PDB file of C-alpha atoms in Angstrom:
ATOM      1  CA  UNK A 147     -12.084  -0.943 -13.963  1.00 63.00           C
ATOM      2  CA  UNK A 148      -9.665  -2.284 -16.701  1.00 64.00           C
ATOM      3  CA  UNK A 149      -9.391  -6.416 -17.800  1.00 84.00           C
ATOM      4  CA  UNK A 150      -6.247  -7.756 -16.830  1.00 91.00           C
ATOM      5  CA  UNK A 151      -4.722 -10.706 -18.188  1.00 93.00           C
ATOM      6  CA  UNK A 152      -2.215 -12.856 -16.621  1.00 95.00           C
ATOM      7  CA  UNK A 153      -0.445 -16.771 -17.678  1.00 96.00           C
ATOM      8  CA  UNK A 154      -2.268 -19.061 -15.613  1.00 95.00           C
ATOM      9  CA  UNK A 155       0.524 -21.106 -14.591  1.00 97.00           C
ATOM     10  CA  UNK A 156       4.094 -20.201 -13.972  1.00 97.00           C
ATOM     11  CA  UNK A 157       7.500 -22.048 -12.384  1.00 97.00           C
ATOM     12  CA  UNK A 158      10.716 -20.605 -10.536  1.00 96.00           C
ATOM     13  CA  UNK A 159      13.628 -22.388  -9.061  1.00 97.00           C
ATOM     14  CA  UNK A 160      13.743 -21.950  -5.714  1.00 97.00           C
ATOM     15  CA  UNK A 161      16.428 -18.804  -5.372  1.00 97.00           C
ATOM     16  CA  UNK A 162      15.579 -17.626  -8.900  1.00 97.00           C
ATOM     17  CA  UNK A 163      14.048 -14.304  -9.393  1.00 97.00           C
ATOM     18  CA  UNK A 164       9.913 -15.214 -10.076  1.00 98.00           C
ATOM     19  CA  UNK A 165       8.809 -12.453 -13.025  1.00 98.00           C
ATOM     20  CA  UNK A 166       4.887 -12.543 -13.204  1.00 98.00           C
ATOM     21  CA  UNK A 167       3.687 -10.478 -15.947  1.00 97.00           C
ATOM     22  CA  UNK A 168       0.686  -8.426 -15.930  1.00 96.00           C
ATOM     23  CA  UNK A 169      -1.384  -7.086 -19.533  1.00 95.00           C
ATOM     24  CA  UNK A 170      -3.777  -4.133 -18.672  1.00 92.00           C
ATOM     25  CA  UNK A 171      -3.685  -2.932 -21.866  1.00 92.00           C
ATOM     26  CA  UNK A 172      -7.298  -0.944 -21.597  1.00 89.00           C
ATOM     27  CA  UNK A 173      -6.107   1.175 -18.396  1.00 89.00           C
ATOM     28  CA  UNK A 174      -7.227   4.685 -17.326  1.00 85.00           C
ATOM     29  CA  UNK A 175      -4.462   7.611 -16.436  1.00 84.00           C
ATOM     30  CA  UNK A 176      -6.197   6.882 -13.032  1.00 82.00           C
ATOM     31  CA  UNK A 177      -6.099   3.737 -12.393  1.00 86.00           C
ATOM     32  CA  UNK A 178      -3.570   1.551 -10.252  1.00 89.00           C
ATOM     33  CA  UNK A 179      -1.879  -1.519 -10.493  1.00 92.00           C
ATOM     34  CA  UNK A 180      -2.683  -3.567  -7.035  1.00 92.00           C
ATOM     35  CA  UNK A 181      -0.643  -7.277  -6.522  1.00 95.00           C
ATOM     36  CA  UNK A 182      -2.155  -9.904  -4.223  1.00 95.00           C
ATOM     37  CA  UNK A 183      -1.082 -13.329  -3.723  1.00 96.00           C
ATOM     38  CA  UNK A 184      -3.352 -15.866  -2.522  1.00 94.00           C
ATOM     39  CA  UNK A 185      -2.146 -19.334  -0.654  1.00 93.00           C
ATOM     40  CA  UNK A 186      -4.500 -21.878  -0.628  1.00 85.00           C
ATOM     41  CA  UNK A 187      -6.949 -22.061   1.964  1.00 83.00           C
ATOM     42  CA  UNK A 188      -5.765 -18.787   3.422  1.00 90.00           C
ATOM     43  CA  UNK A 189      -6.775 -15.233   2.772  1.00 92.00           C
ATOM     44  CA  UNK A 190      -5.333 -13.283  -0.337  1.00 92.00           C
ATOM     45  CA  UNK A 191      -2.220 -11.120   1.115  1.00 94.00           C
ATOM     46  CA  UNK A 192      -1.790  -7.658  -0.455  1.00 93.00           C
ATOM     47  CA  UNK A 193       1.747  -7.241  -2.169  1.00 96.00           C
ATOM     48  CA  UNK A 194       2.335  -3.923  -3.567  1.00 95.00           C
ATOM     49  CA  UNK A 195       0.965  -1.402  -5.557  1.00 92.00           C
ATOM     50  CA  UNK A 196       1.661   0.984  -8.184  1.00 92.00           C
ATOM     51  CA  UNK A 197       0.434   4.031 -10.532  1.00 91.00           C
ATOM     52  CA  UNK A 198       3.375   4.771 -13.199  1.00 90.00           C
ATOM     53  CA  UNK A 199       6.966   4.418 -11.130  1.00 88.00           C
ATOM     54  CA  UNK A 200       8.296   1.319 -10.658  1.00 94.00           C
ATOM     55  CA  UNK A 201       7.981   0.215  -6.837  1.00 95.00           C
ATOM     56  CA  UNK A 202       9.754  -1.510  -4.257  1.00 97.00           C
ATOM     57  CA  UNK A 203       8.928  -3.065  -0.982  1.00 96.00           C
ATOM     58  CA  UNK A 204       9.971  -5.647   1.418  1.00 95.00           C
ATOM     59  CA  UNK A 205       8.630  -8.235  -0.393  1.00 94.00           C
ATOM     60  CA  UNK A 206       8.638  -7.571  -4.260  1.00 97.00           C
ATOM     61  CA  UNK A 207       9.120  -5.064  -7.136  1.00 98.00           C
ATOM     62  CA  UNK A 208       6.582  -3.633  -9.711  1.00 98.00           C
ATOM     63  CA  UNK A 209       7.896  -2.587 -12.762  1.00 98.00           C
ATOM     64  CA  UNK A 210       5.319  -0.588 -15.063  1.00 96.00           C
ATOM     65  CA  UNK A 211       5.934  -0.016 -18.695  1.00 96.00           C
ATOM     66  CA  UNK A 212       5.772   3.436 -19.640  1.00 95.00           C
ATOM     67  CA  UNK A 213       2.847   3.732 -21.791  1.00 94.00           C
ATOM     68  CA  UNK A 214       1.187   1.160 -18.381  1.00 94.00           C
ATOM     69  CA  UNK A 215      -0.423  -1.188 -20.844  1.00 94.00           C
ATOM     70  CA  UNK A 216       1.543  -3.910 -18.892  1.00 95.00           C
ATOM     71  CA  UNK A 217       3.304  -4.770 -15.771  1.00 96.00           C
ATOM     72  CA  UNK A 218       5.659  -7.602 -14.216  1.00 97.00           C
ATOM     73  CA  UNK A 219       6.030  -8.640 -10.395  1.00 98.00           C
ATOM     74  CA  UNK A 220       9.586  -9.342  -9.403  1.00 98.00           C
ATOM     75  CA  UNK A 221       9.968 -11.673  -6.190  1.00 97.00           C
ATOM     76  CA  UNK A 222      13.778 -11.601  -6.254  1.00 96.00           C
ATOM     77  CA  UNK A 223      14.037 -14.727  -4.361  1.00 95.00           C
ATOM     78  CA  UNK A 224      12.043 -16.821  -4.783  1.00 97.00           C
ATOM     79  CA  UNK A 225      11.141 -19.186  -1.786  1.00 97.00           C
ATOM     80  CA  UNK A 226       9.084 -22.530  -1.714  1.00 97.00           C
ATOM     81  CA  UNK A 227       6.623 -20.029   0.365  1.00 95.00           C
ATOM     82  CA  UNK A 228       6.184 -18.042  -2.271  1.00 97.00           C
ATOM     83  CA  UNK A 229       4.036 -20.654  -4.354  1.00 97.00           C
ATOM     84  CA  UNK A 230       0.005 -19.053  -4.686  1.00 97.00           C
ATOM     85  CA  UNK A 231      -2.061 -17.688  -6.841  1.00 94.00           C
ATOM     86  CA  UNK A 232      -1.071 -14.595  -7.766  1.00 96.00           C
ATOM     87  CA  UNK A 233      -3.421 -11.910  -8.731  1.00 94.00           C
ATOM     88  CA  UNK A 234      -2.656  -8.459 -10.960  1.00 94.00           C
ATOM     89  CA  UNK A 235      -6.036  -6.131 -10.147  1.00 90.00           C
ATOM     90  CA  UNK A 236      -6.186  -2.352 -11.779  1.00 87.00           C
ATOM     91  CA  UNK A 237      -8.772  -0.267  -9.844  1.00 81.00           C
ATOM     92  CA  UNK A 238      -9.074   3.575  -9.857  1.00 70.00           C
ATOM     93  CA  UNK A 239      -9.459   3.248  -5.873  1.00 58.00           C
ATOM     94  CA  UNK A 240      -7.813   0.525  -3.881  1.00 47.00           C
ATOM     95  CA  UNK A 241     -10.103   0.796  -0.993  1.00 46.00           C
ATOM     96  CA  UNK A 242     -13.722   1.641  -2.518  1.00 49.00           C
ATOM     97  CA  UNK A 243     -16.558  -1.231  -3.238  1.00 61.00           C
ATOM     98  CA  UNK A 244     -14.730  -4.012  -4.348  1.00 67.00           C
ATOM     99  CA  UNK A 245     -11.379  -5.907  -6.037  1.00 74.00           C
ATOM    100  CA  UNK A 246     -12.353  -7.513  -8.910  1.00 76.00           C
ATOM    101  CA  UNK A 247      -9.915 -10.653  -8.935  1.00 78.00           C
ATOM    102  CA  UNK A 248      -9.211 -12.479 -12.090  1.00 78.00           C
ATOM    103  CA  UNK A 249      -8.291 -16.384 -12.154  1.00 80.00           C
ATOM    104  CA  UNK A 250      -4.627 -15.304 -11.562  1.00 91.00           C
ATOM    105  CA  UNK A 251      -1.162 -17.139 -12.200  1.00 96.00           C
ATOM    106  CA  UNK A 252      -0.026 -19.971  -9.999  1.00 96.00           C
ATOM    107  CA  UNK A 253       3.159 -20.051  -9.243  1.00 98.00           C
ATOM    108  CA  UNK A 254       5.288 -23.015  -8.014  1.00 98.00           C
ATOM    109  CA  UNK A 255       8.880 -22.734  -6.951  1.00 97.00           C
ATOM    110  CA  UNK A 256      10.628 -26.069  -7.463  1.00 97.00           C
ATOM    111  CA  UNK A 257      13.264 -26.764  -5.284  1.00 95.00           C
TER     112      UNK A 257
ATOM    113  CA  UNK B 157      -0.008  -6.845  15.394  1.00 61.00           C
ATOM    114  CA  UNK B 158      -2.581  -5.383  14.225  1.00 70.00           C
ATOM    115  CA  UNK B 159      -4.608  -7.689  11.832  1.00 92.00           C
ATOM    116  CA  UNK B 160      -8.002  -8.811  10.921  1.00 95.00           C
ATOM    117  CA  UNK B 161      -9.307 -12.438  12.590  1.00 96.00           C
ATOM    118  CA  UNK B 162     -12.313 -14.668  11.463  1.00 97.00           C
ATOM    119  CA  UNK B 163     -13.806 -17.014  12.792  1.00 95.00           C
ATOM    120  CA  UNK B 164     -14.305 -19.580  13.552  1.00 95.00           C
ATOM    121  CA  UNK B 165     -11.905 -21.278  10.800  1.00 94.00           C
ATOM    122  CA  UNK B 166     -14.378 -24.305   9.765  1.00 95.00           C
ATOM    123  CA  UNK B 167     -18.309 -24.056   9.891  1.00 94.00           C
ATOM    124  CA  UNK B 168     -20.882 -26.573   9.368  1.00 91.00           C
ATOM    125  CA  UNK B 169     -25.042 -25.352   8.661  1.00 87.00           C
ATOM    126  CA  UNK B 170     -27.295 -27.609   8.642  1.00 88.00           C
ATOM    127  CA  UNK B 171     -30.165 -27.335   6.140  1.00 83.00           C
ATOM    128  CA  UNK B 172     -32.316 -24.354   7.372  1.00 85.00           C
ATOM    129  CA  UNK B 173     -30.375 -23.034   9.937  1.00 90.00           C
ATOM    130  CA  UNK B 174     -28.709 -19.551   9.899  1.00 94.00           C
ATOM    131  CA  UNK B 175     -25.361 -19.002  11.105  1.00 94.00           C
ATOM    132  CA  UNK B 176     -23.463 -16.340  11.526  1.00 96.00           C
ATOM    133  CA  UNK B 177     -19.483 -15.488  10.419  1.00 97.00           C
ATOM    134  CA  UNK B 178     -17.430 -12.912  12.752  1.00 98.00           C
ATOM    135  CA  UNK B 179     -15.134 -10.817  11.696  1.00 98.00           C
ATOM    136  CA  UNK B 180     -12.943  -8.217  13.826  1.00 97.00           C
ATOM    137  CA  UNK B 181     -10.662  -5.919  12.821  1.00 97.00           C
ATOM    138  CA  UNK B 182      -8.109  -3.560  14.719  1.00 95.00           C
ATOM    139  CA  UNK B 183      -6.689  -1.944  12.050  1.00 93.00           C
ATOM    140  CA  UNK B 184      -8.828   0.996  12.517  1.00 92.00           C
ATOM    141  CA  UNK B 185     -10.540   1.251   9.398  1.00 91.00           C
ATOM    142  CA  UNK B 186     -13.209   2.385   8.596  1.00 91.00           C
ATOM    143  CA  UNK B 187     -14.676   0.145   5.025  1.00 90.00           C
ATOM    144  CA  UNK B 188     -15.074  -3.296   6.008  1.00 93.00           C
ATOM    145  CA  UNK B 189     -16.099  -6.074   3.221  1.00 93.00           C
ATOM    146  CA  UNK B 190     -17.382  -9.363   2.893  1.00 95.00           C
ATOM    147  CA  UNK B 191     -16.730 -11.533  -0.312  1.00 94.00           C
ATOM    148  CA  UNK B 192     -17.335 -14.987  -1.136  1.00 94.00           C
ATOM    149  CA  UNK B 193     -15.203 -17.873  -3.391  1.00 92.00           C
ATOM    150  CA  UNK B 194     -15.966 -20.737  -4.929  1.00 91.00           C
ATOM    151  CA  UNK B 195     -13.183 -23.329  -5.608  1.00 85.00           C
ATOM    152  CA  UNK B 196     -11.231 -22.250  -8.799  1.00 77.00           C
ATOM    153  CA  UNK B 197     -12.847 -18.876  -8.578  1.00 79.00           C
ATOM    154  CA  UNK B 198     -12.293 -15.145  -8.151  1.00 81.00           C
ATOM    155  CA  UNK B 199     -13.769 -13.500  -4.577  1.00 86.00           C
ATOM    156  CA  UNK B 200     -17.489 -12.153  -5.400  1.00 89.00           C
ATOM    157  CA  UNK B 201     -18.363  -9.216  -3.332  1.00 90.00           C
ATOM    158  CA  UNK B 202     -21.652  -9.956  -0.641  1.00 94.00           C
ATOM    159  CA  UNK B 203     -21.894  -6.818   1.274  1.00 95.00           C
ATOM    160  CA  UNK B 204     -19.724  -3.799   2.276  1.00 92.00           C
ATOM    161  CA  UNK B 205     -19.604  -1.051   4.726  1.00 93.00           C
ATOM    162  CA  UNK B 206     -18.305   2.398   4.436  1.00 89.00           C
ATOM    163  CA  UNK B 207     -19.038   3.351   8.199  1.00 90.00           C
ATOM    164  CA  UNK B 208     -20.584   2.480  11.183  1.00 94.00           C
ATOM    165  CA  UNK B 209     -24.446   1.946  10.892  1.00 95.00           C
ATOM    166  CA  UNK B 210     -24.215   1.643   6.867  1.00 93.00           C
ATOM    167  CA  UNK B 211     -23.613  -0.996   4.795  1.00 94.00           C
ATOM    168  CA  UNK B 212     -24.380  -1.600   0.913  1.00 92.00           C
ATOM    169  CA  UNK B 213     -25.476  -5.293  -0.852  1.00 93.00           C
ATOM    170  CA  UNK B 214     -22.566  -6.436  -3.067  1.00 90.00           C
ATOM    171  CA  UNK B 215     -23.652  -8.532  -6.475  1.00 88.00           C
ATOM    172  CA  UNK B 216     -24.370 -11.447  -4.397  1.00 93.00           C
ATOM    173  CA  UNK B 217     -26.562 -10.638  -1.722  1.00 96.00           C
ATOM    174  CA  UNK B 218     -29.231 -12.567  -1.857  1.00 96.00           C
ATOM    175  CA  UNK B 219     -29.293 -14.941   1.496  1.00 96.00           C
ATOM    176  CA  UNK B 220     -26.964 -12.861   3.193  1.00 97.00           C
ATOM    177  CA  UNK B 221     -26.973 -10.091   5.984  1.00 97.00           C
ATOM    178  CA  UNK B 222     -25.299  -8.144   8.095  1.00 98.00           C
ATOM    179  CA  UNK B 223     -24.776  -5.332  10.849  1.00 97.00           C
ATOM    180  CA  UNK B 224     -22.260  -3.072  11.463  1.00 97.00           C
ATOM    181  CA  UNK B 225     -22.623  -1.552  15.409  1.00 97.00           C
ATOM    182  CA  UNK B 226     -19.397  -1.235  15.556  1.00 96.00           C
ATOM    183  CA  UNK B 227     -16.054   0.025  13.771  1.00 96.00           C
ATOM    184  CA  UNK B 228     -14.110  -3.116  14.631  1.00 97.00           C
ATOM    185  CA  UNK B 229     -16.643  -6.138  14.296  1.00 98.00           C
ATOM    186  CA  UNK B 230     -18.645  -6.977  10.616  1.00 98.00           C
ATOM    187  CA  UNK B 231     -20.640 -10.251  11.565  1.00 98.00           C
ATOM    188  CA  UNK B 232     -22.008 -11.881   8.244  1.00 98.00           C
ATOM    189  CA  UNK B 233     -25.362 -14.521   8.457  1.00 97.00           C
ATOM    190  CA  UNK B 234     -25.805 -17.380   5.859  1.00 96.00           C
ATOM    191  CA  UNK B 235     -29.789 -17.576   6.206  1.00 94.00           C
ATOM    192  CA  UNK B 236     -31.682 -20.350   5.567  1.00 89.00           C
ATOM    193  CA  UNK B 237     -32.268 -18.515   2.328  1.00 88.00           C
ATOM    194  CA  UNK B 238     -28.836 -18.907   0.670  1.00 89.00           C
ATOM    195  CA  UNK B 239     -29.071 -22.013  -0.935  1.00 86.00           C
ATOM    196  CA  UNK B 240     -26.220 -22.617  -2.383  1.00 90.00           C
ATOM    197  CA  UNK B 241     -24.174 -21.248   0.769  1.00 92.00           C
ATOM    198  CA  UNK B 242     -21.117 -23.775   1.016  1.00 94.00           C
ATOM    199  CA  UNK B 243     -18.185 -21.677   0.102  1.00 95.00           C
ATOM    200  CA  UNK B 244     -15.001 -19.660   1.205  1.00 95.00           C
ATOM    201  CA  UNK B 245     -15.884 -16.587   2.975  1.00 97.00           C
ATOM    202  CA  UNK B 246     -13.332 -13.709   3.049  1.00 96.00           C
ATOM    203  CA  UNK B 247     -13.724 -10.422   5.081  1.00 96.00           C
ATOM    204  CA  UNK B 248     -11.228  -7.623   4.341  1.00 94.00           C
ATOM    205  CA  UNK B 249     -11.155  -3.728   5.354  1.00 93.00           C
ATOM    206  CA  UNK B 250      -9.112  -0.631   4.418  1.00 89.00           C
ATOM    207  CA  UNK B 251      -9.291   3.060   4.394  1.00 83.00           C
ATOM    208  CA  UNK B 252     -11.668   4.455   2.601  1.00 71.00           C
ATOM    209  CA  UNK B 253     -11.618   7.845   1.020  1.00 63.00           C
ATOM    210  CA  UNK B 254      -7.460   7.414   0.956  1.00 59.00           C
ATOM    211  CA  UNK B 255      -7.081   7.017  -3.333  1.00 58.00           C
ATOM    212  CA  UNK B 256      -4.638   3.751  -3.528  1.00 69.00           C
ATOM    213  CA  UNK B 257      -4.955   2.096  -0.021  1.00 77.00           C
ATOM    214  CA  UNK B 258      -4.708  -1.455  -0.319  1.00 84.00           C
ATOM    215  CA  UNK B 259      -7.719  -3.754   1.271  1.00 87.00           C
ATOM    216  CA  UNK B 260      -6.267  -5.959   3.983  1.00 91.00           C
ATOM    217  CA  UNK B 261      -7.963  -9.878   4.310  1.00 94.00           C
ATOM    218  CA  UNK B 262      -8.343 -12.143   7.109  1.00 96.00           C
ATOM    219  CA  UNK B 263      -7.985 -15.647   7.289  1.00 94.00           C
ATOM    220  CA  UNK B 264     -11.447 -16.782   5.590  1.00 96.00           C
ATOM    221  CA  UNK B 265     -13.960 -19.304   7.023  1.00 97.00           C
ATOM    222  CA  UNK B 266     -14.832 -21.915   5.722  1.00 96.00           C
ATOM    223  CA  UNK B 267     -18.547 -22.882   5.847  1.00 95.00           C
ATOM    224  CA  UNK B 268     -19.795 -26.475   4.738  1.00 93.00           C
ATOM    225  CA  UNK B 269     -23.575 -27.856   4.247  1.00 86.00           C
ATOM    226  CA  UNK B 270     -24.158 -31.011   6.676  1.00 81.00           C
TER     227      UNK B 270
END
């Protein structure tokens, strides 16, 4: 599975849109981007996940350059809730063996 | 809602005991996984299962087992063996076979060395 490399600390006004960027610059034509967010002493939550289109759920946006060598999480909103450790994970499967999380970005919203 | 739970939420061994970590699902999946972290670490994979009756060591291993009987439930023992075992445990599951499907966690337990 492909290195990813991520800031390891970011800050967002609360209300502010929260950009995380993402460098996978070594990925496969296979391989997807997977977004997980992890609050402290709790259980990393799965965000969203993409392949090539830019995606959209409830919760955030993934925006994938076009050649894929990079990526950026949107949280449009951001919320004091929203501060974790966020974690950018390319993996040709999402479900087989194992995630291989990196050290992440943590994010604080300010108020 | 359909979620996993562990438990219990805090655990305390005492030096050469085993204890053992539940972990219930009722998402209906089938892979079920077990991974440890360290504070200021990533998760390290311990053991997995792809199906009922079968389940594969992880890279960490060593002190660890488990049993799968059962779709929903993947119990994890710390043995005496493990000795190094205070840590965050995380189970997770998801769909396996299904290309990009995401791997759901539960809440973690937390196991400390009395």
């Amino acid at each position: 599975d492909a290195k990813t490399t991520q800031p390891p600390s970011m800050d967002c006004a609360e209300g502010r849109a929260a950009n995380l960027p993402c460098n996978h610059s070594t990925i496969s034509g296979n391989e997807y981007v997977y977004w997980y967010r992890q609050i402290h002493s709790q259980g990393p939550q799965y965000i969203i996940h993409g392949l090539k289109n830019n995606e959209t759920n409830e919760m955030a946006s993934l925006i994938i350059t076009e050649d894929r060598k990079s990526s950026t999480l949107i949280l449009p909103h951001a919320t004091l809730r929203d501060t974790a450790v966020y974690y950018c994970i390319v993996k040709t499967d999402g479900s087989a063996r194992q995630l291989t999380f990196g050290s992440g970005t943590q994010l604080t919203v300010l108020p | 809602d359909g979620g996993i739970t562990q438990s219990p939420k805090y655990l305390f061994r005492k030096e050469g005991q085993n204890v053992t970590l539940s972990c219930e699902q009722n998402l209906n999946h089938d892979a079920m996984y077990w991974y440890r972290q360290d504070p200021g670490q990533g998760l390290r994979l311990i053991y997995y299962s792809q199906i009922v009756n079968d389940f594969q060591k992880g890279d960490i291993a060593e002190g660890y087992s488990v049993s799968r009987e059962k779709k929903e439930s993947f119990p994890l023992t710390v043995t005496s063996a493990q000795k190094n075992p205070t840590a965050f445990y995380l189970c997770a599951s998801s769909i396996p076979g299904r290309g990009n499907q995401p791997q759901h966690f539960g809440d973690g337990t937390r196991l400390s060395i009395l």
